[in-house]
Short mmCIF file of C-alpha atoms in Angstrom, two decimals:
data_model
loop_
_atom_site.label_atom_id
_atom_site.label_comp_id
_atom_site.label_asym_id
_atom_site.label_seq_id
_atom_site.Cartn_x
_atom_site.Cartn_y
_atom_site.Cartn_z
CA UNK A 1 -16.54 48.23 50.64
CA UNK A 2 -16.07 51.42 49.60
CA UNK A 3 -19.65 53.22 49.00
CA UNK A 4 -20.26 55.45 45.38
CA UNK A 5 -22.79 57.63 44.92
CA UNK A 6 -24.77 58.96 47.52
CA UNK A 7 -27.88 57.73 49.51
CA UNK A 8 -31.67 58.83 48.58
CA UNK A 9 -31.50 60.91 51.96
CA UNK A 10 -28.75 63.26 51.08
CA UNK A 11 -30.44 63.33 47.81
CA UNK A 12 -33.36 64.39 49.30
CA UNK A 13 -31.75 66.76 51.47
CA UNK A 14 -30.05 68.39 48.02
CA UNK A 15 -33.28 69.02 47.12
CA UNK A 16 -35.06 70.49 49.84
CA UNK A 17 -32.62 72.51 50.14
CA UNK A 18 -33.01 73.70 46.50
CA UNK A 19 -35.93 74.42 46.58
CA UNK A 20 -36.53 76.64 49.67
CA UNK A 21 -34.09 78.06 48.05
CA UNK A 22 -34.75 78.53 44.24
CA UNK A 23 -38.31 79.32 46.20
CA UNK A 24 -36.99 82.06 47.85
CA UNK A 25 -35.29 83.45 45.71
CA UNK A 26 -38.36 84.05 42.34
CA UNK A 27 -40.15 85.56 45.67
CA UNK A 28 -37.90 87.97 45.93
CA UNK A 29 -37.32 88.59 43.21
CA UNK A 30 -41.25 89.39 42.09
CA UNK A 31 -41.23 91.31 45.22
CA UNK A 32 -38.45 92.94 43.12
CA UNK A 33 -40.34 92.98 39.42
CA UNK A 34 -43.44 94.26 41.50
CA UNK A 35 -41.22 97.22 43.23
CA UNK A 36 -39.77 98.29 39.78
CA UNK A 37 -43.03 98.50 37.63
CA UNK A 38 -45.10 100.60 40.55
CA UNK A 39 -41.54 102.83 40.24
CA UNK A 40 -42.00 102.90 36.70
CA UNK A 41 -46.34 103.84 36.00
CA UNK A 42 -45.35 106.61 39.03
CA UNK A 43 -42.48 107.48 37.48
CA UNK A 44 -44.67 107.99 33.56
CA UNK A 45 -47.74 109.24 35.33
CA UNK A 46 -45.36 112.38 36.80
CA UNK A 47 -44.15 113.23 33.34
CA UNK A 48 -47.68 112.84 31.92
CA UNK A 49 -49.31 115.44 34.98
CA UNK A 50 -45.90 117.67 34.50
CA UNK A 51 -45.90 117.96 30.99
CA UNK A 52 -50.09 118.71 30.82
CA UNK A 53 -49.24 121.39 33.62
CA UNK A 54 -47.10 123.23 31.27
CA UNK A 55 -49.45 122.79 28.08
CA UNK A 56 -51.77 124.89 30.49
CA UNK A 57 -49.52 126.92 31.90
CA UNK A 58 -48.04 127.47 28.31
CA UNK A 59 -51.50 128.71 27.16
CA UNK A 60 -52.25 130.82 30.37
CA UNK A 61 -49.38 132.36 29.35
CA UNK A 62 -49.95 132.87 25.24
CA UNK A 63 -53.37 134.08 26.35
CA UNK A 64 -52.41 136.81 28.78
CA UNK A 65 -54.62 134.96 30.96
CA UNK A 66 -57.56 133.48 31.69
CA UNK A 67 -60.91 132.49 33.96
CA UNK A 68 -61.15 129.71 36.08
CA UNK A 69 -64.60 128.20 34.98
CA UNK A 70 -67.80 127.60 38.47
CA UNK A 71 -66.95 124.69 39.59
CA UNK A 72 -63.12 124.83 39.09
CA UNK A 73 -62.79 121.68 36.84
CA UNK A 74 -61.09 124.27 33.73
CA UNK A 75 -60.26 126.65 32.46
CA UNK A 76 -60.95 129.62 29.60
CA UNK A 77 -58.56 131.67 27.70
CA UNK A 78 -58.75 134.89 25.52
CA UNK A 79 -58.35 132.96 22.03
CA UNK A 80 -61.53 130.82 23.21
CA UNK A 81 -59.68 127.79 24.04
CA UNK A 82 -60.80 125.61 27.15
CA UNK A 83 -58.60 123.35 29.36
CA UNK A 84 -61.13 120.77 31.38
CA UNK A 85 -61.77 118.09 33.19
CA UNK A 86 -64.67 115.38 31.78
CA UNK A 87 -64.25 111.89 33.56
CA UNK A 88 -61.20 110.80 33.04
CA UNK A 89 -59.74 112.96 30.95
CA UNK A 90 -58.14 116.39 30.84
CA UNK A 91 -58.72 117.91 27.25
CA UNK A 92 -57.83 121.11 25.72
CA UNK A 93 -60.26 122.36 23.58
CA UNK A 94 -59.10 125.01 20.57
CA UNK A 95 -61.56 125.33 16.97
CA UNK A 96 -62.72 122.39 17.51
CA UNK A 97 -60.12 120.40 17.90
CA UNK A 98 -59.77 117.93 20.72
CA UNK A 99 -56.03 117.02 22.52
CA UNK A 100 -55.98 114.46 25.45
CA UNK A 101 -54.02 115.67 28.05
CA UNK A 102 -53.67 113.81 30.52
CA UNK A 103 -55.73 110.22 30.70
CA UNK A 104 -56.43 108.37 33.74
CA UNK A 105 -57.92 111.67 35.51
CA UNK A 106 -59.06 110.86 39.05
CA UNK A 107 -59.19 115.50 40.55
CA UNK A 108 -58.49 118.14 38.66
CA UNK A 109 -58.89 121.09 39.81
CA UNK A 110 -57.63 124.87 38.98
CA UNK A 111 -57.44 128.25 42.03
CA UNK A 112 -55.83 131.12 41.88
CA UNK A 113 -53.40 130.87 44.87
CA UNK A 114 -51.42 134.31 46.14
CA UNK A 115 -52.20 135.65 42.71
CA UNK A 116 -50.73 132.28 40.89
CA UNK A 117 -52.34 130.12 38.84
CA UNK A 118 -52.32 126.60 40.79
CA UNK A 119 -53.01 123.11 39.14
CA UNK A 120 -54.13 120.41 41.97
CA UNK A 121 -54.63 117.22 39.65
CA UNK A 122 -54.28 113.53 40.26
CA UNK A 123 -53.68 110.50 38.34
CA UNK A 124 -54.13 106.89 38.82
CA UNK A 125 -53.41 104.10 36.28
CA UNK A 126 -53.09 99.91 36.81
CA UNK A 127 -50.45 98.15 37.84
CA UNK A 128 -50.30 94.63 35.87
CA UNK A 129 -49.33 92.76 39.22
CA UNK A 130 -51.59 92.16 41.71
CA UNK A 131 -54.59 94.19 40.23
CA UNK A 132 -53.20 97.43 42.27
CA UNK A 133 -52.96 101.00 41.48
CA UNK A 134 -50.30 103.98 41.19
CA UNK A 135 -51.79 107.37 43.06
CA UNK A 136 -49.89 110.48 42.15
CA UNK A 137 -51.09 113.96 43.35
CA UNK A 138 -49.50 116.69 42.38
CA UNK A 139 -49.14 120.74 42.94
CA UNK A 140 -48.16 123.05 39.86
CA UNK A 141 -48.29 126.50 40.55
CA UNK A 142 -47.54 129.26 38.29
CA UNK A 143 -46.07 132.78 38.39
CA UNK A 144 -49.22 133.53 35.42
CA UNK A 145 -52.25 135.55 36.50
CA UNK A 146 -56.02 135.59 35.87
CA UNK A 147 -56.75 138.46 33.72
#
């Protein structure tokens, strides 16, 4: 008598192998998504930080100088505008208008180092995956000297 088809044991073994492989692949894909999300958030924070620093450097250059606040968390410019870190926001105030430069800012300081304006910016943003966060610490230098 010839057998046709598969036995229940053979089918069970194939299902176990398939389930194990599918689980491993899904875990690998999830790790890749997690890594990609962190990388994308890091790049977004870098762009936001760089843009904020460039706007502050432009204000300093166009106003022929700046004055660093006593606590190093802000700058005042000759035209009356000011860049200031308050809470988790880095803002520029000019003629009653407030412009947001960066959000989720954990630390901001401006110092004069070797004759140039140096900005120290720490930004942190939550990740949607695992509830973790991406933290970025950037230091920017400009050739603008204070007046």
